[in-house]
Amino acid sequence: MRFIVTAGPTREHIDPVRFLSNPSTGRMGFAVARAAAERGHEVTLVSGPVALKTPKGVTRVDVTSAREMLAAVEDALGDAQDGAGAPVIVATAAVADWRPAQTAAKKLKKRDMTGVLRLVRNPDILKTVKCARKIGFAAETGDALAEAARKCREKGLAMVVANDVTEKGAGFGVSTNRVAFVKSDGSAERLPLMSKLAVARRIVRFAETLA
Ligand code: C5P
């Protein structure tokens, strides 16, 4: 099967030296890419700026902004959106929801910055791409399961991997995760605390059932 995995944060530049971003390290997405490659799948990993080594056998495309990430995913998807050759998309990236309405070509002076930051919405990559097999993530700070079920419906996903990022051992910058698989049929499977690689392997096994 073909897998397209998004990973890491995006950066939305205010000027050449300043940007909006988040603390995603890319570990979950890189683990999914590795797990899929280990199972013999063809993997394209579209990554925001991270400090991780590309897993063996994985094709990596580096991007900076959300709009670049969307273009790279659409490029990797090509015409194969549905049917036998269609890939699975696993969206682990922590995409910035907003970007500055304008990016200054030159570094802004401190004195010029007060009140200049006007934000516009970024495209929702996972919602935008037309693909029959989409798996998303829901990083929440509260009722992760209910939010995940809503996202599953709204974005037309086969499954949402839900986690409460405020929980110890889950979320940004740690090597473990405690997640629940919320599926399009409404079922939810809570997994114990496990390594991100172990979670990734479970995700890949689920994706294989979508073939
Ligand atoms: O709606 P929310 O941002 O919580 O959804 C998270 C899921 O959607 C993740 O799988 C994330 O990678 C994806 N997403 C996206 N593009 C965005 C925002 C989120 O692909 N602009």
mmCIF file with all atom_site columns, C-alpha atoms and ligand atoms in Angstrom:
data_model
loop_
_atom_site.group_PDB
_atom_site.id
_atom_site.type_symbol
_atom_site.label_atom_id
_atom_site.label_alt_id
_atom_site.label_comp_id
_atom_site.label_asym_id
_atom_site.label_entity_id
_atom_site.label_seq_id
_atom_site.pdbx_PDB_ins_code
_atom_site.Cartn_x
_atom_site.Cartn_y
_atom_site.Cartn_z
_atom_site.occupancy
_atom_site.B_iso_or_equiv
_atom_site.pdbx_formal_charge
_atom_site.auth_seq_id
_atom_site.auth_comp_id
_atom_site.auth_asym_id
_atom_site.auth_atom_id
_atom_site.pdbx_PDB_model_num
ATOM   1   C CA . MET A 1 1   ? 0.000   0.000  0.000  1.00 0.00 ? 1   MET A CA 1
ATOM   2   C CA . ARG A 1 2   ? 0.998   3.643  -0.300 1.00 0.00 ? 2   ARG A CA 1
ATOM   3   C CA . PHE A 1 3   ? 1.109   5.838  2.798  1.00 0.00 ? 3   PHE A CA 1
ATOM   4   C CA . ILE A 1 4   ? 1.312   9.611  2.973  1.00 0.00 ? 4   ILE A CA 1
ATOM   5   C CA . VAL A 1 5   ? 2.206   10.768 6.469  1.00 0.00 ? 5   VAL A CA 1
ATOM   6   C CA . THR A 1 6   ? 2.269   14.394 7.632  1.00 0.00 ? 6   THR A CA 1
ATOM   7   C CA . ALA A 1 7   ? 4.451   15.193 10.628 1.00 0.00 ? 7   ALA A CA 1
ATOM   8   C CA . GLY A 1 8   ? 5.842   17.935 12.809 1.00 0.00 ? 8   GLY A CA 1
ATOM   9   C CA . PRO A 1 9   ? 4.769   21.527 13.212 1.00 0.00 ? 9   PRO A CA 1
ATOM   10  C CA . THR A 1 10  ? 4.316   24.128 10.510 1.00 0.00 ? 10  THR A CA 1
ATOM   11  C CA . ARG A 1 11  ? 5.866   27.567 10.669 1.00 0.00 ? 11  ARG A CA 1
ATOM   12  C CA . GLU A 1 12  ? 3.929   30.593 9.595  1.00 0.00 ? 12  GLU A CA 1
ATOM   13  C CA . HIS A 1 13  ? 6.324   33.457 9.061  1.00 0.00 ? 13  HIS A CA 1
ATOM   14  C CA . ILE A 1 14  ? 5.667   36.984 10.274 1.00 0.00 ? 14  ILE A CA 1
ATOM   15  C CA . ASP A 1 15  ? 8.934   38.176 8.762  1.00 0.00 ? 15  ASP A CA 1
ATOM   16  C CA . PRO A 1 16  ? 12.154  36.336 7.787  1.00 0.00 ? 16  PRO A CA 1
ATOM   17  C CA . VAL A 1 17  ? 13.189  35.795 11.420 1.00 0.00 ? 17  VAL A CA 1
ATOM   18  C CA . ARG A 1 18  ? 9.882   35.374 13.275 1.00 0.00 ? 18  ARG A CA 1
ATOM   19  C CA . PHE A 1 19  ? 7.106   32.834 12.964 1.00 0.00 ? 19  PHE A CA 1
ATOM   20  C CA . LEU A 1 20  ? 4.059   31.277 14.627 1.00 0.00 ? 20  LEU A CA 1
ATOM   21  C CA . SER A 1 21  ? 4.450   27.598 15.447 1.00 0.00 ? 21  SER A CA 1
ATOM   22  C CA . ASN A 1 22  ? 3.930   24.958 18.157 1.00 0.00 ? 22  ASN A CA 1
ATOM   23  C CA . PRO A 1 23  ? 6.034   22.429 20.110 1.00 0.00 ? 23  PRO A CA 1
ATOM   24  C CA . SER A 1 24  ? 5.470   19.395 17.863 1.00 0.00 ? 24  SER A CA 1
ATOM   25  C CA . THR A 1 25  ? 8.704   17.413 17.440 1.00 0.00 ? 25  THR A CA 1
ATOM   26  C CA . GLY A 1 26  ? 7.460   15.105 14.670 1.00 0.00 ? 26  GLY A CA 1
ATOM   27  C CA . ARG A 1 27  ? 8.095   11.946 16.691 1.00 0.00 ? 27  ARG A CA 1
ATOM   28  C CA . MET A 1 28  ? 4.633   10.435 16.237 1.00 0.00 ? 28  MET A CA 1
ATOM   29  C CA . GLY A 1 29  ? 4.629   10.950 12.467 1.00 0.00 ? 29  GLY A CA 1
ATOM   30  C CA . PHE A 1 30  ? 8.161   9.669  12.012 1.00 0.00 ? 30  PHE A CA 1
ATOM   31  C CA . ALA A 1 31  ? 7.192   6.574  13.999 1.00 0.00 ? 31  ALA A CA 1
ATOM   32  C CA . VAL A 1 32  ? 4.181   5.996  11.710 1.00 0.00 ? 32  VAL A CA 1
ATOM   33  C CA . ALA A 1 33  ? 6.402   6.392  8.632  1.00 0.00 ? 33  ALA A CA 1
ATOM   34  C CA . ARG A 1 34  ? 8.918   3.937  10.063 1.00 0.00 ? 34  ARG A CA 1
ATOM   35  C CA . ALA A 1 35  ? 6.243   1.410  11.046 1.00 0.00 ? 35  ALA A CA 1
ATOM   36  C CA . ALA A 1 36  ? 4.649   1.537  7.586  1.00 0.00 ? 36  ALA A CA 1
ATOM   37  C CA . ALA A 1 37  ? 8.010   1.158  5.813  1.00 0.00 ? 37  ALA A CA 1
ATOM   38  C CA . GLU A 1 38  ? 8.876   -1.790 8.059  1.00 0.00 ? 38  GLU A CA 1
ATOM   39  C CA . ARG A 1 39  ? 5.702   -3.494 6.852  1.00 0.00 ? 39  ARG A CA 1
ATOM   40  C CA . GLY A 1 40  ? 6.861   -3.047 3.250  1.00 0.00 ? 40  GLY A CA 1
ATOM   41  C CA . HIS A 1 41  ? 4.596   -0.128 2.342  1.00 0.00 ? 41  HIS A CA 1
ATOM   42  C CA . GLU A 1 42  ? 5.644   2.766  0.111  1.00 0.00 ? 42  GLU A CA 1
ATOM   43  C CA . VAL A 1 43  ? 5.827   5.841  2.319  1.00 0.00 ? 43  VAL A CA 1
ATOM   44  C CA . THR A 1 44  ? 5.965   9.571  1.608  1.00 0.00 ? 44  THR A CA 1
ATOM   45  C CA . LEU A 1 45  ? 6.622   11.583 4.753  1.00 0.00 ? 45  LEU A CA 1
ATOM   46  C CA . VAL A 1 46  ? 5.712   15.266 4.457  1.00 0.00 ? 46  VAL A CA 1
ATOM   47  C CA . SER A 1 47  ? 7.408   16.968 7.359  1.00 0.00 ? 47  SER A CA 1
ATOM   48  C CA . GLY A 1 48  ? 7.519   20.425 8.849  1.00 0.00 ? 48  GLY A CA 1
ATOM   49  C CA . PRO A 1 49  ? 10.770  21.638 10.451 1.00 0.00 ? 49  PRO A CA 1
ATOM   50  C CA . VAL A 1 50  ? 11.972  18.925 12.865 1.00 0.00 ? 50  VAL A CA 1
ATOM   51  C CA . ALA A 1 51  ? 15.313  17.545 14.066 1.00 0.00 ? 51  ALA A CA 1
ATOM   52  C CA . LEU A 1 52  ? 14.762  13.864 13.272 1.00 0.00 ? 52  LEU A CA 1
ATOM   53  C CA . LYS A 1 53  ? 16.447  11.383 10.963 1.00 0.00 ? 53  LYS A CA 1
ATOM   54  C CA . THR A 1 54  ? 14.417  10.075 8.038  1.00 0.00 ? 54  THR A CA 1
ATOM   55  C CA . PRO A 1 55  ? 13.408  6.451  8.699  1.00 0.00 ? 55  PRO A CA 1
ATOM   56  C CA . LYS A 1 56  ? 14.895  3.830  6.361  1.00 0.00 ? 56  LYS A CA 1
ATOM   57  C CA . GLY A 1 57  ? 13.032  3.299  3.094  1.00 0.00 ? 57  GLY A CA 1
ATOM   58  C CA . VAL A 1 58  ? 10.917  6.452  3.474  1.00 0.00 ? 58  VAL A CA 1
ATOM   59  C CA . THR A 1 59  ? 10.687  9.291  0.928  1.00 0.00 ? 59  THR A CA 1
ATOM   60  C CA . ARG A 1 60  ? 10.764  12.595 2.792  1.00 0.00 ? 60  ARG A CA 1
ATOM   61  C CA . VAL A 1 61  ? 9.476   15.940 1.581  1.00 0.00 ? 61  VAL A CA 1
ATOM   62  C CA . ASP A 1 62  ? 10.357  18.934 3.784  1.00 0.00 ? 62  ASP A CA 1
ATOM   63  C CA . VAL A 1 63  ? 7.992   21.868 4.025  1.00 0.00 ? 63  VAL A CA 1
ATOM   64  C CA . THR A 1 64  ? 7.665   24.935 6.210  1.00 0.00 ? 64  THR A CA 1
ATOM   65  C CA . SER A 1 65  ? 4.137   26.331 6.106  1.00 0.00 ? 65  SER A CA 1
ATOM   66  C CA . ALA A 1 66  ? 0.673   24.770 6.137  1.00 0.00 ? 66  ALA A CA 1
ATOM   67  C CA . ARG A 1 67  ? 0.074   25.814 2.570  1.00 0.00 ? 67  ARG A CA 1
ATOM   68  C CA . GLU A 1 68  ? 3.300   24.148 1.479  1.00 0.00 ? 68  GLU A CA 1
ATOM   69  C CA . MET A 1 69  ? 2.292   21.037 3.399  1.00 0.00 ? 69  MET A CA 1
ATOM   70  C CA . LEU A 1 70  ? -1.067  20.934 1.614  1.00 0.00 ? 70  LEU A CA 1
ATOM   71  C CA . ALA A 1 71  ? 0.619   21.321 -1.788 1.00 0.00 ? 71  ALA A CA 1
ATOM   72  C CA . ALA A 1 72  ? 3.104   18.541 -0.989 1.00 0.00 ? 72  ALA A CA 1
ATOM   73  C CA . VAL A 1 73  ? 0.342   16.167 0.148  1.00 0.00 ? 73  VAL A CA 1
ATOM   74  C CA . GLU A 1 74  ? -1.709  16.884 -2.974 1.00 0.00 ? 74  GLU A CA 1
ATOM   75  C CA . ASP A 1 75  ? 1.397   16.321 -5.066 1.00 0.00 ? 75  ASP A CA 1
ATOM   76  C CA . ALA A 1 76  ? 2.085   12.978 -3.398 1.00 0.00 ? 76  ALA A CA 1
ATOM   77  C CA . LEU A 1 77  ? -1.575  12.013 -3.766 1.00 0.00 ? 77  LEU A CA 1
ATOM   78  C CA . GLY A 1 78  ? -1.649  12.735 -7.499 1.00 0.00 ? 78  GLY A CA 1
ATOM   79  C CA . ASP A 1 79  ? -4.735  11.388 -9.240 1.00 0.00 ? 79  ASP A CA 1
ATOM   80  C CA . ALA A 1 80  ? -4.993  8.342  -7.014 1.00 0.00 ? 80  ALA A CA 1
ATOM   81  C CA . GLN A 1 81  ? -7.642  9.457  -4.538 1.00 0.00 ? 81  GLN A CA 1
ATOM   82  C CA . ASP A 1 82  ? -9.844  6.440  -4.464 1.00 0.00 ? 82  ASP A CA 1
ATOM   83  C CA . GLY A 1 83  ? -9.863  2.795  -5.497 1.00 0.00 ? 83  GLY A CA 1
ATOM   84  C CA . ALA A 1 84  ? -7.127  0.176  -5.558 1.00 0.00 ? 84  ALA A CA 1
ATOM   85  C CA . GLY A 1 85  ? -3.970  2.336  -5.864 1.00 0.00 ? 85  GLY A CA 1
ATOM   86  C CA . ALA A 1 86  ? -5.179  5.062  -3.511 1.00 0.00 ? 86  ALA A CA 1
ATOM   87  C CA . PRO A 1 87  ? -2.936  5.808  -0.561 1.00 0.00 ? 87  PRO A CA 1
ATOM   88  C CA . VAL A 1 88  ? -3.737  6.028  3.102  1.00 0.00 ? 88  VAL A CA 1
ATOM   89  C CA . ILE A 1 89  ? -3.164  9.459  4.612  1.00 0.00 ? 89  ILE A CA 1
ATOM   90  C CA . VAL A 1 90  ? -2.077  9.575  8.240  1.00 0.00 ? 90  VAL A CA 1
ATOM   91  C CA . ALA A 1 91  ? -2.095  13.195 9.410  1.00 0.00 ? 91  ALA A CA 1
ATOM   92  C CA . THR A 1 92  ? -0.031  13.533 12.563 1.00 0.00 ? 92  THR A CA 1
ATOM   93  C CA . ALA A 1 93  ? 1.179   17.062 11.802 1.00 0.00 ? 93  ALA A CA 1
ATOM   94  C CA . ALA A 1 94  ? 0.361   19.845 14.235 1.00 0.00 ? 94  ALA A CA 1
ATOM   95  C CA . VAL A 1 95  ? -0.615  22.285 11.535 1.00 0.00 ? 95  VAL A CA 1
ATOM   96  C CA . ALA A 1 96  ? -0.838  25.937 12.551 1.00 0.00 ? 96  ALA A CA 1
ATOM   97  C CA . ASP A 1 97  ? -4.492  26.910 12.259 1.00 0.00 ? 97  ASP A CA 1
ATOM   98  C CA . TRP A 1 98  ? -3.629  30.530 11.568 1.00 0.00 ? 98  TRP A CA 1
ATOM   99  C CA . ARG A 1 99  ? -1.020  32.437 9.623  1.00 0.00 ? 99  ARG A CA 1
ATOM   100 C CA . PRO A 1 100 ? -0.185  36.122 9.476  1.00 0.00 ? 100 PRO A CA 1
ATOM   101 C CA . ALA A 1 101 ? -2.267  37.849 6.801  1.00 0.00 ? 101 ALA A CA 1
ATOM   102 C CA . GLN A 1 102 ? 1.017   39.205 5.462  1.00 0.00 ? 102 GLN A CA 1
ATOM   103 C CA . THR A 1 103 ? 4.611   38.076 5.699  1.00 0.00 ? 103 THR A CA 1
ATOM   104 C CA . ALA A 1 104 ? 7.028   40.991 5.695  1.00 0.00 ? 104 ALA A CA 1
ATOM   105 C CA . ALA A 1 105 ? 9.921   40.577 3.242  1.00 0.00 ? 105 ALA A CA 1
ATOM   106 C CA . LYS A 1 106 ? 12.295  42.331 5.664  1.00 0.00 ? 106 LYS A CA 1
ATOM   107 C CA . LYS A 1 107 ? 12.719  41.986 9.407  1.00 0.00 ? 107 LYS A CA 1
ATOM   108 C CA . LEU A 1 108 ? 10.194  44.207 11.145 1.00 0.00 ? 108 LEU A CA 1
ATOM   109 C CA . LYS A 1 109 ? 11.543  46.775 13.545 1.00 0.00 ? 109 LYS A CA 1
ATOM   110 C CA . LYS A 1 110 ? 10.504  46.269 17.163 1.00 0.00 ? 110 LYS A CA 1
ATOM   111 C CA . ARG A 1 111 ? 8.829   49.642 17.198 1.00 0.00 ? 111 ARG A CA 1
ATOM   112 C CA . ASP A 1 112 ? 6.767   48.711 14.131 1.00 0.00 ? 112 ASP A CA 1
ATOM   113 C CA . MET A 1 113 ? 5.337   45.516 15.591 1.00 0.00 ? 113 MET A CA 1
ATOM   114 C CA . THR A 1 114 ? 2.672   46.624 18.033 1.00 0.00 ? 114 THR A CA 1
ATOM   115 C CA . GLY A 1 115 ? -0.736  45.766 16.642 1.00 0.00 ? 115 GLY A CA 1
ATOM   116 C CA . VAL A 1 116 ? 0.513   44.606 13.211 1.00 0.00 ? 116 VAL A CA 1
ATOM   117 C CA . LEU A 1 117 ? -0.288  40.914 13.542 1.00 0.00 ? 117 LEU A CA 1
ATOM   118 C CA . ARG A 1 118 ? -3.490  40.182 11.652 1.00 0.00 ? 118 ARG A CA 1
ATOM   119 C CA . LEU A 1 119 ? -4.231  36.477 11.291 1.00 0.00 ? 119 LEU A CA 1
ATOM   120 C CA . VAL A 1 120 ? -6.082  34.478 8.653  1.00 0.00 ? 120 VAL A CA 1
ATOM   121 C CA . ARG A 1 121 ? -7.122  30.820 8.732  1.00 0.00 ? 121 ARG A CA 1
ATOM   122 C CA . ASN A 1 122 ? -4.932  28.177 7.189  1.00 0.00 ? 122 ASN A CA 1
ATOM   123 C CA . PRO A 1 123 ? -6.462  25.440 5.054  1.00 0.00 ? 123 PRO A CA 1
ATOM   124 C CA . ASP A 1 124 ? -7.346  22.241 6.881  1.00 0.00 ? 124 ASP A CA 1
ATOM   125 C CA . ILE A 1 125 ? -5.135  19.790 5.003  1.00 0.00 ? 125 ILE A CA 1
ATOM   126 C CA . LEU A 1 126 ? -6.871  16.637 6.127  1.00 0.00 ? 126 LEU A CA 1
ATOM   127 C CA . LYS A 1 127 ? -10.325 18.015 5.399  1.00 0.00 ? 127 LYS A CA 1
ATOM   128 C CA . THR A 1 128 ? -9.298  19.451 2.032  1.00 0.00 ? 128 THR A CA 1
ATOM   129 C CA . VAL A 1 129 ? -7.660  16.439 0.450  1.00 0.00 ? 129 VAL A CA 1
ATOM   130 C CA . LYS A 1 130 ? -9.943  14.067 -1.375 1.00 0.00 ? 130 LYS A CA 1
ATOM   131 C CA . CYS A 1 131 ? -8.980  10.590 -0.307 1.00 0.00 ? 131 CYS A CA 1
ATOM   132 C CA . ALA A 1 132 ? -11.045 7.633  0.790  1.00 0.00 ? 132 ALA A CA 1
ATOM   133 C CA . ARG A 1 133 ? -8.696  6.484  3.542  1.00 0.00 ? 133 ARG A CA 1
ATOM   134 C CA . LYS A 1 134 ? -7.814  9.188  6.005  1.00 0.00 ? 134 LYS A CA 1
ATOM   135 C CA . ILE A 1 135 ? -6.590  8.831  9.562  1.00 0.00 ? 135 ILE A CA 1
ATOM   136 C CA . GLY A 1 136 ? -6.344  11.905 11.754 1.00 0.00 ? 136 GLY A CA 1
ATOM   137 C CA . PHE A 1 137 ? -5.149  12.868 15.198 1.00 0.00 ? 137 PHE A CA 1
ATOM   138 C CA . ALA A 1 138 ? -6.960  14.857 17.832 1.00 0.00 ? 138 ALA A CA 1
ATOM   139 C CA . ALA A 1 139 ? -4.717  16.421 20.427 1.00 0.00 ? 139 ALA A CA 1
ATOM   140 C CA . GLU A 1 140 ? -7.078  17.721 23.061 1.00 0.00 ? 140 GLU A CA 1
ATOM   141 C CA . THR A 1 141 ? -6.832  19.230 26.496 1.00 0.00 ? 141 THR A CA 1
ATOM   142 C CA . GLY A 1 142 ? -10.138 17.909 27.737 1.00 0.00 ? 142 GLY A CA 1
ATOM   143 C CA . ASP A 1 143 ? -12.805 15.560 26.440 1.00 0.00 ? 143 ASP A CA 1
ATOM   144 C CA . ALA A 1 144 ? -10.625 13.908 23.777 1.00 0.00 ? 144 ALA A CA 1
ATOM   145 C CA . LEU A 1 145 ? -13.078 11.146 22.828 1.00 0.00 ? 145 LEU A CA 1
ATOM   146 C CA . ALA A 1 146 ? -16.068 13.371 22.087 1.00 0.00 ? 146 ALA A CA 1
ATOM   147 C CA . GLU A 1 147 ? -13.893 15.820 20.137 1.00 0.00 ? 147 GLU A CA 1
ATOM   148 C CA . ALA A 1 148 ? -12.343 12.955 18.176 1.00 0.00 ? 148 ALA A CA 1
ATOM   149 C CA . ALA A 1 149 ? -15.757 11.579 17.204 1.00 0.00 ? 149 ALA A CA 1
ATOM   150 C CA . ARG A 1 150 ? -16.766 15.016 15.964 1.00 0.00 ? 150 ARG A CA 1
ATOM   151 C CA . LYS A 1 151 ? -13.544 15.357 13.910 1.00 0.00 ? 151 LYS A CA 1
ATOM   152 C CA . CYS A 1 152 ? -14.036 11.887 12.454 1.00 0.00 ? 152 CYS A CA 1
ATOM   153 C CA . ARG A 1 153 ? -17.434 12.928 11.078 1.00 0.00 ? 153 ARG A CA 1
ATOM   154 C CA . GLU A 1 154 ? -16.450 16.446 10.041 1.00 0.00 ? 154 GLU A CA 1
ATOM   155 C CA . LYS A 1 155 ? -13.309 15.494 8.135  1.00 0.00 ? 155 LYS A CA 1
ATOM   156 C CA . GLY A 1 156 ? -14.638 12.222 6.690  1.00 0.00 ? 156 GLY A CA 1
ATOM   157 C CA . LEU A 1 157 ? -12.043 10.035 8.431  1.00 0.00 ? 157 LEU A CA 1
ATOM   158 C CA . ALA A 1 158 ? -11.783 6.300  8.881  1.00 0.00 ? 158 ALA A CA 1
ATOM   159 C CA . MET A 1 159 ? -10.272 6.820  12.325 1.00 0.00 ? 159 MET A CA 1
ATOM   160 C CA . VAL A 1 160 ? -9.097  9.490  14.724 1.00 0.00 ? 160 VAL A CA 1
ATOM   161 C CA . VAL A 1 161 ? -6.279  8.829  17.148 1.00 0.00 ? 161 VAL A CA 1
ATOM   162 C CA . ALA A 1 162 ? -7.307  10.808 20.203 1.00 0.00 ? 162 ALA A CA 1
ATOM   163 C CA . ASN A 1 163 ? -5.067  11.908 23.003 1.00 0.00 ? 163 ASN A CA 1
ATOM   164 C CA . ASP A 1 164 ? -5.211  14.298 25.912 1.00 0.00 ? 164 ASP A CA 1
ATOM   165 C CA . VAL A 1 165 ? -1.955  16.215 25.555 1.00 0.00 ? 165 VAL A CA 1
ATOM   166 C CA . THR A 1 166 ? -2.099  17.407 29.161 1.00 0.00 ? 166 THR A CA 1
ATOM   167 C CA . GLU A 1 167 ? -1.782  13.819 30.400 1.00 0.00 ? 167 GLU A CA 1
ATOM   168 C CA . LYS A 1 168 ? 1.633   12.655 31.646 1.00 0.00 ? 168 LYS A CA 1
ATOM   169 C CA . GLY A 1 169 ? 3.424   10.551 29.002 1.00 0.00 ? 169 GLY A CA 1
ATOM   170 C CA . ALA A 1 170 ? 1.209   11.771 26.160 1.00 0.00 ? 170 ALA A CA 1
ATOM   171 C CA . GLY A 1 171 ? 1.482   14.466 23.532 1.00 0.00 ? 171 GLY A CA 1
ATOM   172 C CA . PHE A 1 172 ? 4.322   16.757 22.529 1.00 0.00 ? 172 PHE A CA 1
ATOM   173 C CA . GLY A 1 173 ? 7.990   15.940 22.979 1.00 0.00 ? 173 GLY A CA 1
ATOM   174 C CA . VAL A 1 174 ? 7.725   12.615 24.812 1.00 0.00 ? 174 VAL A CA 1
ATOM   175 C CA . SER A 1 175 ? 8.420   9.171  23.384 1.00 0.00 ? 175 SER A CA 1
ATOM   176 C CA . THR A 1 176 ? 5.241   7.599  24.755 1.00 0.00 ? 176 THR A CA 1
ATOM   177 C CA . ASN A 1 177 ? 1.592   8.208  24.113 1.00 0.00 ? 177 ASN A CA 1
ATOM   178 C CA . ARG A 1 178 ? -1.735  7.192  25.598 1.00 0.00 ? 178 ARG A CA 1
ATOM   179 C CA . VAL A 1 179 ? -4.331  7.234  22.863 1.00 0.00 ? 179 VAL A CA 1
ATOM   180 C CA . ALA A 1 180 ? -7.751  5.961  21.932 1.00 0.00 ? 180 ALA A CA 1
ATOM   181 C CA . PHE A 1 181 ? -8.765  4.838  18.454 1.00 0.00 ? 181 PHE A CA 1
ATOM   182 C CA . VAL A 1 182 ? -12.095 6.437  17.595 1.00 0.00 ? 182 VAL A CA 1
ATOM   183 C CA . LYS A 1 183 ? -13.471 4.873  14.424 1.00 0.00 ? 183 LYS A CA 1
ATOM   184 C CA . SER A 1 184 ? -16.018 6.022  11.874 1.00 0.00 ? 184 SER A CA 1
ATOM   185 C CA . ASP A 1 185 ? -18.501 3.413  13.117 1.00 0.00 ? 185 ASP A CA 1
ATOM   186 C CA . GLY A 1 186 ? -18.531 5.252  16.462 1.00 0.00 ? 186 GLY A CA 1
ATOM   187 C CA . SER A 1 187 ? -16.527 2.665  18.385 1.00 0.00 ? 187 SER A CA 1
ATOM   188 C CA . ALA A 1 188 ? -13.663 3.715  20.661 1.00 0.00 ? 188 ALA A CA 1
ATOM   189 C CA . GLU A 1 189 ? -10.738 1.555  21.718 1.00 0.00 ? 189 GLU A CA 1
ATOM   190 C CA . ARG A 1 190 ? -8.605  2.876  24.570 1.00 0.00 ? 190 ARG A CA 1
ATOM   191 C CA . LEU A 1 191 ? -4.969  1.750  24.410 1.00 0.00 ? 191 LEU A CA 1
ATOM   192 C CA . PRO A 1 192 ? -2.637  1.701  27.412 1.00 0.00 ? 192 PRO A CA 1
ATOM   193 C CA . LEU A 1 193 ? 0.394   3.992  27.708 1.00 0.00 ? 193 LEU A CA 1
ATOM   194 C CA . MET A 1 194 ? 2.867   2.738  25.115 1.00 0.00 ? 194 MET A CA 1
ATOM   195 C CA . SER A 1 195 ? 5.768   3.949  22.999 1.00 0.00 ? 195 SER A CA 1
ATOM   196 C CA . LYS A 1 196 ? 4.940   6.084  19.997 1.00 0.00 ? 196 LYS A CA 1
ATOM   197 C CA . LEU A 1 197 ? 6.425   3.357  17.795 1.00 0.00 ? 197 LEU A CA 1
ATOM   198 C CA . ALA A 1 198 ? 4.042   0.788  19.291 1.00 0.00 ? 198 ALA A CA 1
ATOM   199 C CA . VAL A 1 199 ? 1.104   3.164  18.724 1.00 0.00 ? 199 VAL A CA 1
ATOM   200 C CA . ALA A 1 200 ? 2.367   3.697  15.162 1.00 0.00 ? 200 ALA A CA 1
ATOM   201 C CA . ARG A 1 201 ? 2.448   -0.053 14.507 1.00 0.00 ? 201 ARG A CA 1
ATOM   202 C CA . ARG A 1 202 ? -1.167  -0.358 15.692 1.00 0.00 ? 202 ARG A CA 1
ATOM   203 C CA . ILE A 1 203 ? -2.174  2.493  13.372 1.00 0.00 ? 203 ILE A CA 1
ATOM   204 C CA . VAL A 1 204 ? -0.481  0.812  10.415 1.00 0.00 ? 204 VAL A CA 1
ATOM   205 C CA . ARG A 1 205 ? -2.214  -2.497 11.186 1.00 0.00 ? 205 ARG A CA 1
ATOM   206 C CA . PHE A 1 206 ? -5.556  -0.687 11.251 1.00 0.00 ? 206 PHE A CA 1
ATOM   207 C CA . ALA A 1 207 ? -4.746  1.106  7.968  1.00 0.00 ? 207 ALA A CA 1
ATOM   208 C CA . GLU A 1 208 ? -4.059  -2.262 6.357  1.00 0.00 ? 208 GLU A CA 1
ATOM   209 C CA . THR A 1 209 ? -7.650  -3.309 7.092  1.00 0.00 ? 209 THR A CA 1
ATOM   210 C CA . LEU A 1 210 ? -8.814  -0.377 4.931  1.00 0.00 ? 210 LEU A CA 1
ATOM   211 C CA . ALA A 1 211 ? -7.264  -1.906 1.798  1.00 0.00 ? 211 ALA A CA 1
HETATM 212 O O1 . C5P B 2 .   ? -9.131  20.129 13.980 1.00 0.00 ? 1   C5P B O1 1
HETATM 213 P P1 . C5P B 2 .   ? -7.806  19.707 14.520 1.00 0.00 ? 1   C5P B P1 1
HETATM 214 O O2 . C5P B 2 .   ? -6.692  20.650 14.166 1.00 0.00 ? 1   C5P B O2 1
HETATM 215 O O3 . C5P B 2 .   ? -7.773  19.352 15.968 1.00 0.00 ? 1   C5P B O3 1
HETATM 216 O O4 . C5P B 2 .   ? -7.558  18.334 13.746 1.00 0.00 ? 1   C5P B O4 1
HETATM 217 C C1 . C5P B 2 .   ? -6.407  17.602 13.928 1.00 0.00 ? 1   C5P B C1 1
HETATM 218 C C2 . C5P B 2 .   ? -6.180  16.700 12.734 1.00 0.00 ? 1   C5P B C2 1
HETATM 219 O O5 . C5P B 2 .   ? -6.331  17.429 11.513 1.00 0.00 ? 1   C5P B O5 1
HETATM 220 C C3 . C5P B 2 .   ? -4.777  16.175 12.700 1.00 0.00 ? 1   C5P B C3 1
HETATM 221 O O6 . C5P B 2 .   ? -4.809  14.929 12.066 1.00 0.00 ? 1   C5P B O6 1
HETATM 222 C C4 . C5P B 2 .   ? -4.044  17.233 11.890 1.00 0.00 ? 1   C5P B C4 1
HETATM 223 O O7 . C5P B 2 .   ? -2.876  16.724 11.290 1.00 0.00 ? 1   C5P B O7 1
HETATM 224 C C5 . C5P B 2 .   ? -5.090  17.611 10.869 1.00 0.00 ? 1   C5P B C5 1
HETATM 225 N N1 . C5P B 2 .   ? -5.031  19.025 10.442 1.00 0.00 ? 1   C5P B N1 1
HETATM 226 C C6 . C5P B 2 .   ? -4.691  19.331 9.138  1.00 0.00 ? 1   C5P B C6 1
HETATM 227 N N2 . C5P B 2 .   ? -4.666  20.648 8.739  1.00 0.00 ? 1   C5P B N2 1
HETATM 228 C C7 . C5P B 2 .   ? -4.967  21.640 9.600  1.00 0.00 ? 1   C5P B C7 1
HETATM 229 C C8 . C5P B 2 .   ? -5.319  21.329 10.939 1.00 0.00 ? 1   C5P B C8 1
HETATM 230 C C9 . C5P B 2 .   ? -5.337  20.009 11.313 1.00 0.00 ? 1   C5P B C9 1
HETATM 231 O O8 . C5P B 2 .   ? -4.403  18.423 8.352  1.00 0.00 ? 1   C5P B O8 1
HETATM 232 N N3 . C5P B 2 .   ? -4.927  22.899 9.183  1.00 0.00 ? 1   C5P B N3 1
#
